[in-house]
Short mmCIF file of C-alpha atoms in Angstrom, two decimals:
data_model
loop_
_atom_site.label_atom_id
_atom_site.label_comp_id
_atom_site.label_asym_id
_atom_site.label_seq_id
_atom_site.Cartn_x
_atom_site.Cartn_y
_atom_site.Cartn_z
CA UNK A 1 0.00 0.00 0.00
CA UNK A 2 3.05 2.05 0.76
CA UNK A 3 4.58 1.47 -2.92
CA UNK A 4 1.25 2.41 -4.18
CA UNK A 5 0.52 6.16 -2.06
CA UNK A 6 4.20 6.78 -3.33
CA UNK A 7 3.42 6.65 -6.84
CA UNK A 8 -0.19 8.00 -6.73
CA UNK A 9 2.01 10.82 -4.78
CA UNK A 10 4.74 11.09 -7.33
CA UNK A 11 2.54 11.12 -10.15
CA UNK A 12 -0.28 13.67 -8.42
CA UNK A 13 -2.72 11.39 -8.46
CA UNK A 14 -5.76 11.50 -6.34
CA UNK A 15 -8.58 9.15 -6.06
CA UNK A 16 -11.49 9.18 -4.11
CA UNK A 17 -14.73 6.79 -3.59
CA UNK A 18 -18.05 9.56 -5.28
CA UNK A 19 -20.25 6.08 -5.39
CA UNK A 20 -20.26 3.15 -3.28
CA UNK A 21 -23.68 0.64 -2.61
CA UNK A 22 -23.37 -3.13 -2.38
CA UNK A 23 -23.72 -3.47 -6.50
CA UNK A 24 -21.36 -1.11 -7.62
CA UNK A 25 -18.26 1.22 -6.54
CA UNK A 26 -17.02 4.21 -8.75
CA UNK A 27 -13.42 5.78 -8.25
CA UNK A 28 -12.90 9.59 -9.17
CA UNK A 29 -9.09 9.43 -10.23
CA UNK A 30 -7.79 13.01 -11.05
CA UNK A 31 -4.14 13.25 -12.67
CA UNK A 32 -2.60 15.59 -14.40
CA UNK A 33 -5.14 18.11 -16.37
CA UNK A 34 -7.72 15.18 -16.93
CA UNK A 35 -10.59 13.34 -14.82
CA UNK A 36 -11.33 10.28 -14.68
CA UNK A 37 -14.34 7.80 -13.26
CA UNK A 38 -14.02 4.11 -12.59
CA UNK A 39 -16.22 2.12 -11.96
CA UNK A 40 -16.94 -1.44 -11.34
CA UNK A 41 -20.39 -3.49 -10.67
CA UNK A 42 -21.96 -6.81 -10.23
CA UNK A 43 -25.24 -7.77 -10.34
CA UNK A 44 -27.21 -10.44 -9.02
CA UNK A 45 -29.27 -12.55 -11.63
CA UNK A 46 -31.97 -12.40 -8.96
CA UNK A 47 -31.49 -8.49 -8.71
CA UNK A 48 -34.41 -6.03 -9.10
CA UNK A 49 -32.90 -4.80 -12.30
CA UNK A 50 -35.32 -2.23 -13.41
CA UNK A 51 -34.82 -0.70 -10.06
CA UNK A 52 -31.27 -0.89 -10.01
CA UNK A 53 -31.28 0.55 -13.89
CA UNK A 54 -33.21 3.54 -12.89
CA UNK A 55 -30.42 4.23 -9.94
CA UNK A 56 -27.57 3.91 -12.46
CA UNK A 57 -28.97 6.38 -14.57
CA UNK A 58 -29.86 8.77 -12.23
CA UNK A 59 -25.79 8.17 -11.12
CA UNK A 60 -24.63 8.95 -14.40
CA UNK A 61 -26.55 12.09 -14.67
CA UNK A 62 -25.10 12.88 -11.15
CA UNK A 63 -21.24 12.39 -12.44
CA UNK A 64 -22.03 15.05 -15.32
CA UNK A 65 -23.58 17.51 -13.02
CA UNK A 66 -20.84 17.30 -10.36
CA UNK A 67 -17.68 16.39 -12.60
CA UNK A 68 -18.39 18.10 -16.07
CA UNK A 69 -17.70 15.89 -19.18
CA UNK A 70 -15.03 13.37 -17.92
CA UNK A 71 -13.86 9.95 -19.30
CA UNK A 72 -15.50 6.97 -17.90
CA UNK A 73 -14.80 3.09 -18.01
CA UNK A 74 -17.26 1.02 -16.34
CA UNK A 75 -17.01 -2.27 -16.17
CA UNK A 76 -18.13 -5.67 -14.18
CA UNK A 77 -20.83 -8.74 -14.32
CA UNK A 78 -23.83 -7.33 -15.67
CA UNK A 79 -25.76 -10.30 -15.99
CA UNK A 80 -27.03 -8.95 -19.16
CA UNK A 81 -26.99 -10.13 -22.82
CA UNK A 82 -26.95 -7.29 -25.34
CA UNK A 83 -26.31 -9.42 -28.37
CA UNK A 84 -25.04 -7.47 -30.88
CA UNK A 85 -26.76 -4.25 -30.10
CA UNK A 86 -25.34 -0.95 -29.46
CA UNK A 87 -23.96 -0.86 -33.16
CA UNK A 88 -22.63 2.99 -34.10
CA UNK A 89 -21.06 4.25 -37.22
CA UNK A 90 -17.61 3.23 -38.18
CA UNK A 91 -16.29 6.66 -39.04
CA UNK A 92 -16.78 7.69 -34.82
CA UNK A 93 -13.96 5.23 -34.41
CA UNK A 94 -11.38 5.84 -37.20
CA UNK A 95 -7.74 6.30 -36.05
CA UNK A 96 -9.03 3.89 -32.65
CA UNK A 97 -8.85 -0.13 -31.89
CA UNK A 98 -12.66 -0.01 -31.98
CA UNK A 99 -14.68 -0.66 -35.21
CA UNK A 100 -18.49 0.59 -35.28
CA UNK A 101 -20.32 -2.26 -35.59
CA UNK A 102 -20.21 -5.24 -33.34
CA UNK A 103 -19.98 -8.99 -33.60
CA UNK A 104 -20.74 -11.65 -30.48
CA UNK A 105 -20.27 -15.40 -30.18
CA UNK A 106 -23.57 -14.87 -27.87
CA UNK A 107 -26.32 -13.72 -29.98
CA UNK A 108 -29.08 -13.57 -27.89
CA UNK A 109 -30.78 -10.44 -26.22
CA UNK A 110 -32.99 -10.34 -22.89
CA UNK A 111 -34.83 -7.32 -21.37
CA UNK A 112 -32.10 -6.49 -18.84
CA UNK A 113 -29.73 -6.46 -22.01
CA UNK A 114 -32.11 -3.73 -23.87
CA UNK A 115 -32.85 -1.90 -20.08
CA UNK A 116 -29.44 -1.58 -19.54
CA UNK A 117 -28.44 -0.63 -23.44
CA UNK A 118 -30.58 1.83 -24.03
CA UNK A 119 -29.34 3.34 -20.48
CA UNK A 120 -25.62 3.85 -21.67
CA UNK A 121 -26.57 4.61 -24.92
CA UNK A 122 -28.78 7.44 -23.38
CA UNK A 123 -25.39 8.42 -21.57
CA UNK A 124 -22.94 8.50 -23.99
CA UNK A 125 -21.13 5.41 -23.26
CA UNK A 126 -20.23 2.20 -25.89
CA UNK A 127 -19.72 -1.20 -25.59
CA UNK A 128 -16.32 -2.88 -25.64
CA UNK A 129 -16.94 -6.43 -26.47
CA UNK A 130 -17.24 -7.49 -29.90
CA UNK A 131 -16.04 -3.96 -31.03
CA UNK A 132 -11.78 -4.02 -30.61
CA UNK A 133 -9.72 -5.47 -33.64
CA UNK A 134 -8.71 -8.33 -30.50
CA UNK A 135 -12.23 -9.59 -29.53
CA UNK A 136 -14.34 -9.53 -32.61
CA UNK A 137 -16.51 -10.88 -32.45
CA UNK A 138 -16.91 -11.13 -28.89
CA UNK A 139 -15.97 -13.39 -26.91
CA UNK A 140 -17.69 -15.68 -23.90
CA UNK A 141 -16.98 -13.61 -20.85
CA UNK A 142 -18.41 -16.85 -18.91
CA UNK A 143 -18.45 -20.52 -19.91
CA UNK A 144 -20.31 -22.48 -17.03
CA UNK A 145 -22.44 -25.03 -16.19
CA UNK A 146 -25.51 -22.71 -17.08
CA UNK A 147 -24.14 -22.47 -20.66
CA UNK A 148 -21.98 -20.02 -22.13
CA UNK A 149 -22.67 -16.09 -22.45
CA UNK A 150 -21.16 -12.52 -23.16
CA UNK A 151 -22.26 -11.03 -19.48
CA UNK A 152 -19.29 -9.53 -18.55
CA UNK A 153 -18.94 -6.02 -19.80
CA UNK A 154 -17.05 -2.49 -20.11
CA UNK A 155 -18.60 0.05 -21.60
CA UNK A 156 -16.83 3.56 -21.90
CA UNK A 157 -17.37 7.22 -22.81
CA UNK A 158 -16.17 8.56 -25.70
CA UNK A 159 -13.67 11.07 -24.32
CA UNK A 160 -11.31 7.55 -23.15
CA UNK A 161 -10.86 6.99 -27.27
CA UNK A 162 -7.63 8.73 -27.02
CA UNK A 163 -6.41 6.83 -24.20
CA UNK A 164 -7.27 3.34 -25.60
CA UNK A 165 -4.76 1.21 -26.95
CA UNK A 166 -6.75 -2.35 -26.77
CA UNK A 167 -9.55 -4.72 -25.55
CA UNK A 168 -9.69 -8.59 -25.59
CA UNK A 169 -10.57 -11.41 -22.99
CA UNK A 170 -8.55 -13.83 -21.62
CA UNK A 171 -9.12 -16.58 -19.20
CA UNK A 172 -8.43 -15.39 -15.53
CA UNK A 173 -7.78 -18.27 -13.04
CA UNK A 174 -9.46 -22.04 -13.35
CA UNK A 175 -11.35 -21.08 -10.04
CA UNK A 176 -13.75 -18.96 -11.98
CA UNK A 177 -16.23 -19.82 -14.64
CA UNK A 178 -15.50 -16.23 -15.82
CA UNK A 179 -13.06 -14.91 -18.11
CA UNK A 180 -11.24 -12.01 -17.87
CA UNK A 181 -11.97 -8.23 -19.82
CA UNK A 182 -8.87 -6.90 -20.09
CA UNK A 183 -8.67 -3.05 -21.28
CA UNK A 184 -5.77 -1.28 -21.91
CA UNK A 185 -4.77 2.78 -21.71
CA UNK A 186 -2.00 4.99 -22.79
CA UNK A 187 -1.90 7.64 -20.67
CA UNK A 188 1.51 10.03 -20.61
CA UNK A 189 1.83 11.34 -17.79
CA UNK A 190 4.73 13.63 -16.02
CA UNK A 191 6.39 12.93 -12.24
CA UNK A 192 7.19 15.42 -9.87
CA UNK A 193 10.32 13.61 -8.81
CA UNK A 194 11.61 12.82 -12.48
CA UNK A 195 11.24 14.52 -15.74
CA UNK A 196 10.01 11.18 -17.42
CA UNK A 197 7.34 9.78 -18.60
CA UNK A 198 4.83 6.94 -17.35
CA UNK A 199 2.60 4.74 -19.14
CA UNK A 200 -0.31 3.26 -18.76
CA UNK A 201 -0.36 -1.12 -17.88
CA UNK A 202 -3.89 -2.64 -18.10
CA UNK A 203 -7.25 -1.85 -16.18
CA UNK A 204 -8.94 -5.37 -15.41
CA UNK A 205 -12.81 -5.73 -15.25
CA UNK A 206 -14.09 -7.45 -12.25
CA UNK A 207 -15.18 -10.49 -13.70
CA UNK A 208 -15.51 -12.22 -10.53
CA UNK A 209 -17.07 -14.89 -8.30
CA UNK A 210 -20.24 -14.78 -6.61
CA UNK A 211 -19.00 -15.74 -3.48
CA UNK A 212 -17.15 -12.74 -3.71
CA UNK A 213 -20.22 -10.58 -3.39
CA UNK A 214 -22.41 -12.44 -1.24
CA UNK A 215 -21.94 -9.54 1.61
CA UNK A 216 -22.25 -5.96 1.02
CA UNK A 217 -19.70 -4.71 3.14
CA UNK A 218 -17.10 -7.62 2.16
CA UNK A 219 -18.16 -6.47 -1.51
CA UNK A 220 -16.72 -2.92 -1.15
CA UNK A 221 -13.57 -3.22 0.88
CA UNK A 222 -12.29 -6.54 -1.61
CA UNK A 223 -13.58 -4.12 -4.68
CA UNK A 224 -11.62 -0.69 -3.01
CA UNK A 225 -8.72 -3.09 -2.56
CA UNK A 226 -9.23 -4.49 -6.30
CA UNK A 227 -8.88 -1.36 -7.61
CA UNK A 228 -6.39 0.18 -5.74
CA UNK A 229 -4.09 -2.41 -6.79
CA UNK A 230 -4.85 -1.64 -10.36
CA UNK A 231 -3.72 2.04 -9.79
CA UNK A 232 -0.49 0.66 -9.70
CA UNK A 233 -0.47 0.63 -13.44
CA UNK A 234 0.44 4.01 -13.47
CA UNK A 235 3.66 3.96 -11.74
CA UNK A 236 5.09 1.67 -14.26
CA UNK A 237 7.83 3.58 -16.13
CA UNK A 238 7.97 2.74 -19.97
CA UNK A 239 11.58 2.47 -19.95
#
C-alpha cells in the first residue's frame, strides 16, 4: 500500500470513492489536467434490475452535473446479454482499436440487455466487447455449467478513445467460470520527482465470483482493494 501512495504521490494522483452501494463502486481518479471515473459493478441474476437501472442512470446524470464531461470506463458482471446491439457508425472510431459495428459469439438479447443498453446509450457510453480489432466478435466472458454467455462487460465514454490502446478477454484463473476483460490505456503522464514519462499497464474488469459478493460490506472493501491495486499501473515507467 506504501509502494502504491508513493506513486499515486509522485505522479499527483488523487482518487477518491463519489459512489459506493453493495452493486457497484465508482473511483474519481484526477491526474494531471484530466478526470477520470471508474467504476466497477456486479449484479445479481436475482437483482431487481429495473430498479437498479433507474439508480444507475440517475448516477450517471449525477457524475455530469458534479464532474463536467469526464472519461469513464465502467465495467463488471452485468448479468445482461446485449447481443449485438449498441452498433454505431464506423467513421466515430477511425484512427481507434474499436470498429463501429459489433460482432458476439452470444447472440441472444434479454430485457435487462435492452434496459441496460438503451441506459448507456442514453449516456454516452459504448460497448467494448465485440467492437476491438482483439475480440471480434466477442468473446464468452463466462463458460459455465448454465451455458456459455457474453455477461461480462465495459462500456466507456467517448472522451477515453484517445487513451485506448486495446480490448480482448482472456481466461483469468481455473477457479472462476468467468473470463477475464482486459482493457488497456495509454496515458503520458509527467512525475514530480523525475522529468520522465509513465505509461499506462492494463485496467482489469471485475469479472468475478459470486462468493465474492455475497456480503455488502465484504463487496466494497475486496472491490476498493481491487482497484487500488490496479492504480499501480500508473507507476510503471515505460523504460
Amino acid at each position: 500500500m506504501a509502494a502504491i501512495s508513493s506513486a499515486m504521490e509522485a505522479l499527483k494522483l488523487q482518487a477518491k470513492i463519489i459512489s459506493t452501494c453493495n452493486v457497484w463502486l465508482f473511483l474519481l481518479l484526477e491526474f494531471a489536467n484530466d478526470v477520470l471515473i471508474l467504476g466497477t459493478v456486479y449484479l445479481k441474476p436475482d437483482i431487481a434490475f429495473e430498479v437498479i437501472i433507474q439508480d444507475l442512470n440517475r448516477e450517471f446524470i449525477d457524475f455530469r452535473l458534479n464532474y463536467g464531461e469526464c472519461g469513464i470506463i465502467f465495467g463488471g458482471d452485468f448479468n445482461s446479454r446485449l447481443g449485438e446491439s449498441n452498433i454505431l457508425d464506423n467513421h466515430i472510431f477511425e484512427g481507434t482499436c474499436f470498429k463501429g459495428c459489433r460482432q458476439s459469439a452470444d447472440k441472444e438479447v434479454n430485457r435487462k440487455g435492452t434496459l441496460l443498453t438503451e441506459v448507456m446509450e442514453n449516456n454516452g457510453l459504448f460497448v467494448c466487447n465485440g467492437r476491438s480489432y482483439s475480440d471480434f466478435p466477442a468473446n464468452y466472458t463466462f463458460i459455465g455449467p448454465q451455458g456459455k454467455s457474453v455477461i461480462d462487460l465495459v462500456w466507456l465514454d467517448f472522451l477515453m478513445l484517445k487513451y485506448i490502446c486495446n480490448f480482448n478477454v482472456t481466461p483469468m484463473t481455473s477457479f472462476s467460470d468467468h473470463l477475464l476483460c482486459k482493457l488497456q490505456l495509454q496515458i503520458a503522464l509527467t512525475s514530480s520527482v523525475a522529468d520522465k514519462k509513465f505509461s499506462s499497464g492494463t485496467i482489469k474488469s471485475v469479472a468475478r465470483d459470486v462468493g465474492m459478493v455475497q456480503q455488502s460490506h465484504r463487496y466494497t472493501s475486496k472491490l476498493n482493494k481491487y482497484i487500488l491495486d490496479e492504480i499501480k499501473f500508473l507507476g510503471q515507467l515505460n523504460e
